Every structure is written in C-alpha cells, then in structure tokens.
C-alpha cells in the first residue's frame, strides 16, 4: 500500500510495482509491446468475443497510455489466474516465448492449466479473473486512488493479492474495475539454490533444499542468463525447451 500511496502523492500517471524476487524473459520489451496492443483492444471493446492476436488492428490510438485508455491495473505477474468469460479475450498463438503447456505451473501444482485447450505456445490476454499473488502489477493514477480508497480506508482484512482480486472483480463494489491480466504471466518468482522455505514469508519450514535454480513459466530467464547478457552472448539458455516427442 505504501508503493500505491507514492503513486498518488507524486501524481504519477502510472507505475509498475514489483516484488524483489521476480524474474522475466529476456524478450520482455517485445512481450510488453504485444501485451499493449492486446490490452488496448480489450479496453476499447465491450463484448466478450475472442480475437486472434494476428488479426488485431493498429487503427485505434490510445490517448493516455500505450496499454489503452481507462485501465486501473495491469496484472503482469501472478501465481495463476483464470480466463474471463465476460470480457474480450486476445489469443496470441505461436508465441515462442511461451513454454509447452506441460511446463506451465501455477500456485496449485495439481491444477490443470487454463491453456490446456489452446494450441501449443499460446498466450492469452483478458480481464483479470481469480488472480493469485501480486508479483508484478501496474497501477494507473485512477487505479491507485481507487485502491487506496477501497483497501486503505475501508477494509484491510485479507492478504493484499486477494483484496486486489476482489477489488478488480468488484466483489465489494458496485461494479468491477478495469484490470487486465495475462496468461502465462510475464513475471514470475525466481527460485534460487538454497532452502526452499525462504521462498516466502508464509512458507512452512520443511527441510527442503533446492540444488538447481529456476523460474516457472519463463523460458529465457534474465536471472539465469545474466552472465551471458553481461558478456553480450545471445545464445540464451532455455529453461523449458520444447519436448522432442
């Protein structure tokens, strides 16, 4: 909430808020460019018709943000979400940055990915639904003010990510807010070598030890490719290469 408060105090148009252990793909810039087109498309429509990314038009020019006009939250990093049926959905097929569905994971290891019915290497942008974990999210000025009013002044009775989800979905409001999510996520937790219980402040000590670092759902991890990035080597290590059959 302190970070959101800073956005309001400084009258920033928007801000991206990250947890300190997140990781992302080396190709993040192009991923955000694609996400911006999808987000702007969703925000400019009021139907629930699914659209193919390759068919999107660049004709609409947003006024306030490259991600579209009128958004409150862009939920870019999470531990899992569902695909909304009530909003327009943009389906980006053949996205080489997306692992095969067998390698996609959420906070619930036993849960089947919502993308299991889509073509391999598909990323979906839609209004947020059932998001868990606020690993990386952007707030607009309007979104920050709304969150401060609703969560900071009226209720602070749950984990922040669950309250953010409820605020987005309008659980305790007269209407939902414009929160755009992406699946698989663009940011995820980096898991370093060491005791697994340090992954989270709410982890239960279990004596587990991780011998190999990884980041779920991210193919060309920035953290795992840092030495190559600094050396100018572009032959990046792929955490989740395609299976050979």
Short mmCIF file of C-alpha atoms in Angstrom, two decimals:
data_model
loop_
_atom_site.label_atom_id
_atom_site.label_comp_id
_atom_site.label_asym_id
_atom_site.label_seq_id
_atom_site.Cartn_x
_atom_site.Cartn_y
_atom_site.Cartn_z
CA UNK A 1 0.00 0.00 0.00
CA UNK A 2 2.95 2.34 0.60
CA UNK A 3 4.01 1.99 -3.04
CA UNK A 4 0.47 2.71 -4.24
CA UNK A 5 0.34 5.72 -1.93
CA UNK A 6 3.53 7.08 -3.53
CA UNK A 7 1.85 6.97 -6.94
CA UNK A 8 -0.94 9.21 -5.65
CA UNK A 9 1.34 11.52 -3.66
CA UNK A 10 3.58 12.15 -6.66
CA UNK A 11 0.68 12.28 -9.12
CA UNK A 12 2.39 9.74 -11.38
CA UNK A 13 0.35 8.71 -14.41
CA UNK A 14 1.18 5.07 -13.76
CA UNK A 15 3.74 2.86 -12.05
CA UNK A 16 4.91 -0.75 -12.21
CA UNK A 17 5.26 -2.37 -8.78
CA UNK A 18 7.48 -5.48 -8.50
CA UNK A 19 8.29 -7.94 -5.75
CA UNK A 20 12.04 -8.18 -5.22
CA UNK A 21 12.40 -11.82 -6.31
CA UNK A 22 10.68 -11.69 -9.69
CA UNK A 23 12.19 -12.76 -12.98
CA UNK A 24 11.22 -12.18 -16.61
CA UNK A 25 12.13 -13.18 -20.13
CA UNK A 26 15.00 -11.52 -21.97
CA UNK A 27 12.43 -10.58 -24.62
CA UNK A 28 10.29 -8.55 -22.21
CA UNK A 29 10.25 -5.40 -24.36
CA UNK A 30 8.62 -7.15 -27.31
CA UNK A 31 6.31 -9.04 -24.94
CA UNK A 32 5.08 -5.76 -23.44
CA UNK A 33 4.61 -4.29 -26.92
CA UNK A 34 2.36 -7.22 -27.83
CA UNK A 35 0.57 -7.01 -24.49
CA UNK A 36 -0.08 -3.29 -25.04
CA UNK A 37 -1.84 -3.93 -28.35
CA UNK A 38 -3.95 -6.68 -26.78
CA UNK A 39 -4.77 -4.61 -23.69
CA UNK A 40 -5.75 -1.56 -25.75
CA UNK A 41 -8.01 -3.75 -27.88
CA UNK A 42 -9.78 -5.21 -24.84
CA UNK A 43 -10.27 -1.80 -23.23
CA UNK A 44 -11.76 -0.34 -26.40
CA UNK A 45 -14.41 -3.08 -26.68
CA UNK A 46 -17.45 -4.03 -24.62
CA UNK A 47 -18.08 -7.54 -25.94
CA UNK A 48 -16.77 -10.97 -24.95
CA UNK A 49 -15.73 -12.10 -28.43
CA UNK A 50 -12.34 -13.87 -28.53
CA UNK A 51 -9.88 -12.36 -31.00
CA UNK A 52 -6.71 -13.72 -32.60
CA UNK A 53 -3.67 -11.52 -31.97
CA UNK A 54 -2.57 -11.71 -35.60
CA UNK A 55 -5.89 -10.16 -36.65
CA UNK A 56 -5.70 -7.12 -34.37
CA UNK A 57 -5.73 -3.67 -35.91
CA UNK A 58 -3.36 -0.82 -35.13
CA UNK A 59 -6.06 1.67 -36.18
CA UNK A 60 -7.00 2.69 -32.62
CA UNK A 61 -4.61 5.16 -30.98
CA UNK A 62 -4.93 5.36 -27.19
CA UNK A 63 -4.75 8.82 -25.64
CA UNK A 64 -3.39 8.31 -22.13
CA UNK A 65 -1.29 5.13 -22.25
CA UNK A 66 0.13 2.71 -24.84
CA UNK A 67 -1.71 -0.01 -22.91
CA UNK A 68 -5.07 1.62 -23.60
CA UNK A 69 -7.35 4.18 -22.00
CA UNK A 70 -9.21 3.68 -18.75
CA UNK A 71 -7.32 0.78 -17.21
CA UNK A 72 -6.89 0.54 -13.44
CA UNK A 73 -4.49 -2.38 -13.01
CA UNK A 74 -2.30 -4.40 -15.37
CA UNK A 75 -1.67 -7.69 -13.54
CA UNK A 76 1.52 -8.84 -15.27
CA UNK A 77 2.99 -11.18 -12.65
CA UNK A 78 1.00 -13.67 -10.59
CA UNK A 79 0.86 -17.29 -9.42
CA UNK A 80 -2.13 -18.18 -11.56
CA UNK A 81 -5.41 -16.84 -12.91
CA UNK A 82 -8.40 -17.99 -14.91
CA UNK A 83 -9.58 -16.82 -18.32
CA UNK A 84 -12.52 -14.43 -18.11
CA UNK A 85 -15.71 -15.31 -19.98
CA UNK A 86 -17.25 -11.85 -19.59
CA UNK A 87 -14.64 -9.82 -21.44
CA UNK A 88 -12.98 -9.77 -24.81
CA UNK A 89 -10.03 -12.16 -24.90
CA UNK A 90 -6.98 -11.83 -27.15
CA UNK A 91 -5.40 -15.15 -28.11
CA UNK A 92 -1.76 -14.97 -29.19
CA UNK A 93 -0.88 -18.27 -30.84
CA UNK A 94 2.60 -19.46 -31.80
CA UNK A 95 4.30 -17.24 -29.22
CA UNK A 96 7.79 -18.71 -28.98
CA UNK A 97 8.29 -17.21 -25.52
CA UNK A 98 5.56 -19.47 -24.07
CA UNK A 99 6.57 -22.94 -22.80
CA UNK A 100 4.61 -26.01 -23.80
CA UNK A 101 1.51 -26.37 -21.62
CA UNK A 102 3.03 -29.34 -19.78
CA UNK A 103 5.65 -26.95 -18.37
CA UNK A 104 3.18 -24.26 -17.23
CA UNK A 105 2.63 -24.06 -13.48
CA UNK A 106 0.53 -22.08 -11.01
CA UNK A 107 0.45 -21.90 -7.21
CA UNK A 108 -1.61 -25.11 -7.25
CA UNK A 109 0.68 -27.79 -8.65
CA UNK A 110 -2.27 -30.18 -9.07
CA UNK A 111 -4.32 -27.75 -11.15
CA UNK A 112 -4.64 -28.13 -14.92
CA UNK A 113 -3.56 -25.01 -16.81
CA UNK A 114 -6.45 -22.96 -18.27
CA UNK A 115 -4.43 -23.03 -21.51
CA UNK A 116 -4.62 -26.81 -21.91
CA UNK A 117 -7.33 -26.50 -24.57
CA UNK A 118 -5.39 -24.00 -26.69
CA UNK A 119 -2.72 -24.54 -29.32
CA UNK A 120 0.83 -25.04 -28.01
CA UNK A 121 2.69 -21.80 -27.24
CA UNK A 122 -0.44 -19.69 -26.75
CA UNK A 123 -0.59 -16.61 -24.55
CA UNK A 124 -3.94 -15.09 -23.58
CA UNK A 125 -4.69 -11.51 -22.52
CA UNK A 126 -8.03 -10.93 -20.82
CA UNK A 127 -9.65 -9.12 -17.92
CA UNK A 128 -8.28 -10.46 -14.65
CA UNK A 129 -10.16 -13.35 -13.04
CA UNK A 130 -9.23 -15.21 -9.84
CA UNK A 131 -5.68 -13.82 -9.77
CA UNK A 132 -3.36 -15.01 -7.01
CA UNK A 133 -0.07 -13.34 -5.95
CA UNK A 134 0.73 -9.72 -6.78
CA UNK A 135 4.25 -10.35 -8.09
CA UNK A 136 4.15 -7.57 -10.67
CA UNK A 137 1.34 -5.15 -11.38
CA UNK A 138 0.96 -1.69 -12.82
CA UNK A 139 -1.49 0.85 -11.45
CA UNK A 140 -2.80 3.93 -13.19
CA UNK A 141 -3.37 7.13 -11.23
CA UNK A 142 -7.10 6.38 -11.12
CA UNK A 143 -6.44 2.79 -10.12
CA UNK A 144 -4.07 3.83 -7.33
CA UNK A 145 -6.61 6.29 -5.93
CA UNK A 146 -9.35 3.68 -6.09
CA UNK A 147 -7.24 1.06 -4.33
CA UNK A 148 -6.22 3.48 -1.59
CA UNK A 149 -9.83 4.46 -1.01
CA UNK A 150 -11.19 0.93 -1.01
CA UNK A 151 -8.41 -1.04 0.67
CA UNK A 152 -6.59 1.61 2.66
CA UNK A 153 -9.59 3.44 4.12
CA UNK A 154 -12.50 0.98 4.05
CA UNK A 155 -11.09 -2.51 4.53
CA UNK A 156 -7.79 -4.25 5.11
CA UNK A 157 -8.99 -7.70 6.06
CA UNK A 158 -7.16 -10.16 3.86
CA UNK A 159 -3.91 -10.84 2.03
CA UNK A 160 -3.19 -8.00 -0.40
CA UNK A 161 -3.36 -10.13 -3.55
CA UNK A 162 -6.79 -11.47 -2.59
CA UNK A 163 -8.05 -7.96 -1.83
CA UNK A 164 -6.65 -6.77 -5.17
CA UNK A 165 -8.51 -9.57 -6.93
CA UNK A 166 -11.75 -8.71 -5.14
CA UNK A 167 -11.32 -5.03 -5.96
CA UNK A 168 -10.72 -5.83 -9.62
CA UNK A 169 -13.76 -8.09 -9.78
CA UNK A 170 -15.97 -5.66 -7.84
CA UNK A 171 -16.72 -8.13 -5.06
CA UNK A 172 -17.31 -5.34 -2.52
CA UNK A 173 -18.01 -2.57 -5.02
CA UNK A 174 -20.91 -1.53 -7.20
CA UNK A 175 -19.02 -2.52 -10.33
CA UNK A 176 -15.79 -4.27 -11.37
CA UNK A 177 -12.70 -2.29 -12.25
CA UNK A 178 -10.63 -2.48 -15.43
CA UNK A 179 -7.88 -4.92 -14.55
CA UNK A 180 -6.12 -6.66 -17.42
CA UNK A 181 -4.27 -9.93 -16.88
CA UNK A 182 -2.09 -12.18 -18.99
CA UNK A 183 -1.60 -15.96 -19.01
CA UNK A 184 1.02 -17.24 -18.76
CA UNK A 185 2.34 -14.37 -16.71
CA UNK A 186 5.18 -12.11 -17.88
CA UNK A 187 6.83 -12.04 -14.43
CA UNK A 188 7.25 -14.95 -12.03
CA UNK A 189 9.15 -15.92 -8.88
CA UNK A 190 12.84 -16.75 -9.23
CA UNK A 191 13.76 -19.77 -7.12
CA UNK A 192 17.48 -19.74 -6.21
CA UNK A 193 19.70 -22.52 -4.89
CA UNK A 194 19.16 -22.99 -1.16
CA UNK A 195 16.49 -23.84 1.42
CA UNK A 196 13.06 -23.83 -0.21
CA UNK A 197 11.44 -22.41 2.93
CA UNK A 198 12.90 -18.97 2.16
CA UNK A 199 10.71 -18.71 -0.96
CA UNK A 200 8.04 -16.87 1.02
CA UNK A 201 7.47 -15.30 4.42
CA UNK A 202 4.48 -17.61 4.82
CA UNK A 203 6.30 -20.82 3.84
CA UNK A 204 6.24 -23.62 6.39
CA UNK A 205 9.75 -24.96 7.24
CA UNK A 206 10.07 -28.38 5.62
CA UNK A 207 13.79 -29.01 5.45
CA UNK A 208 13.73 -28.91 1.65
CA UNK A 209 16.79 -27.78 -0.30
CA UNK A 210 16.90 -26.65 -3.93
CA UNK A 211 20.01 -27.67 -5.85
CA UNK A 212 19.00 -26.15 -9.19
CA UNK A 213 17.67 -22.58 -9.62
CA UNK A 214 14.67 -21.98 -11.87
CA UNK A 215 11.77 -19.68 -12.70
CA UNK A 216 8.43 -21.20 -13.63
CA UNK A 217 6.79 -20.20 -16.93
CA UNK A 218 9.74 -18.10 -18.17
CA UNK A 219 11.85 -19.51 -21.00
CA UNK A 220 14.82 -17.15 -21.39
CA UNK A 221 15.22 -16.12 -17.76
CA UNK A 222 17.06 -12.83 -17.18
CA UNK A 223 18.41 -14.02 -13.83
CA UNK A 224 19.66 -17.34 -15.18
CA UNK A 225 21.14 -15.71 -18.29
CA UNK A 226 22.69 -12.71 -16.54
CA UNK A 227 26.29 -13.75 -17.24
CA UNK A 228 25.51 -14.16 -20.93
CA UNK A 229 23.70 -10.82 -21.05
CA UNK A 230 26.68 -9.04 -19.48
CA UNK A 231 29.08 -10.78 -21.90
CA UNK A 232 26.98 -9.88 -24.92
CA UNK A 233 26.27 -13.55 -25.64
CA UNK A 234 22.82 -14.01 -27.21
CA UNK A 235 22.80 -17.82 -27.15
CA UNK A 236 20.48 -17.81 -24.15
CA UNK A 237 19.70 -20.85 -22.04
CA UNK A 238 16.11 -22.00 -22.45
CA UNK A 239 14.65 -23.32 -19.18
CA UNK A 240 11.72 -25.02 -20.86
CA UNK A 241 12.77 -26.21 -24.34
CA UNK A 242 10.17 -27.96 -26.45
CA UNK A 243 9.91 -31.70 -25.95
CA UNK A 244 11.19 -33.87 -28.76
CA UNK A 245 8.15 -36.09 -28.76
#
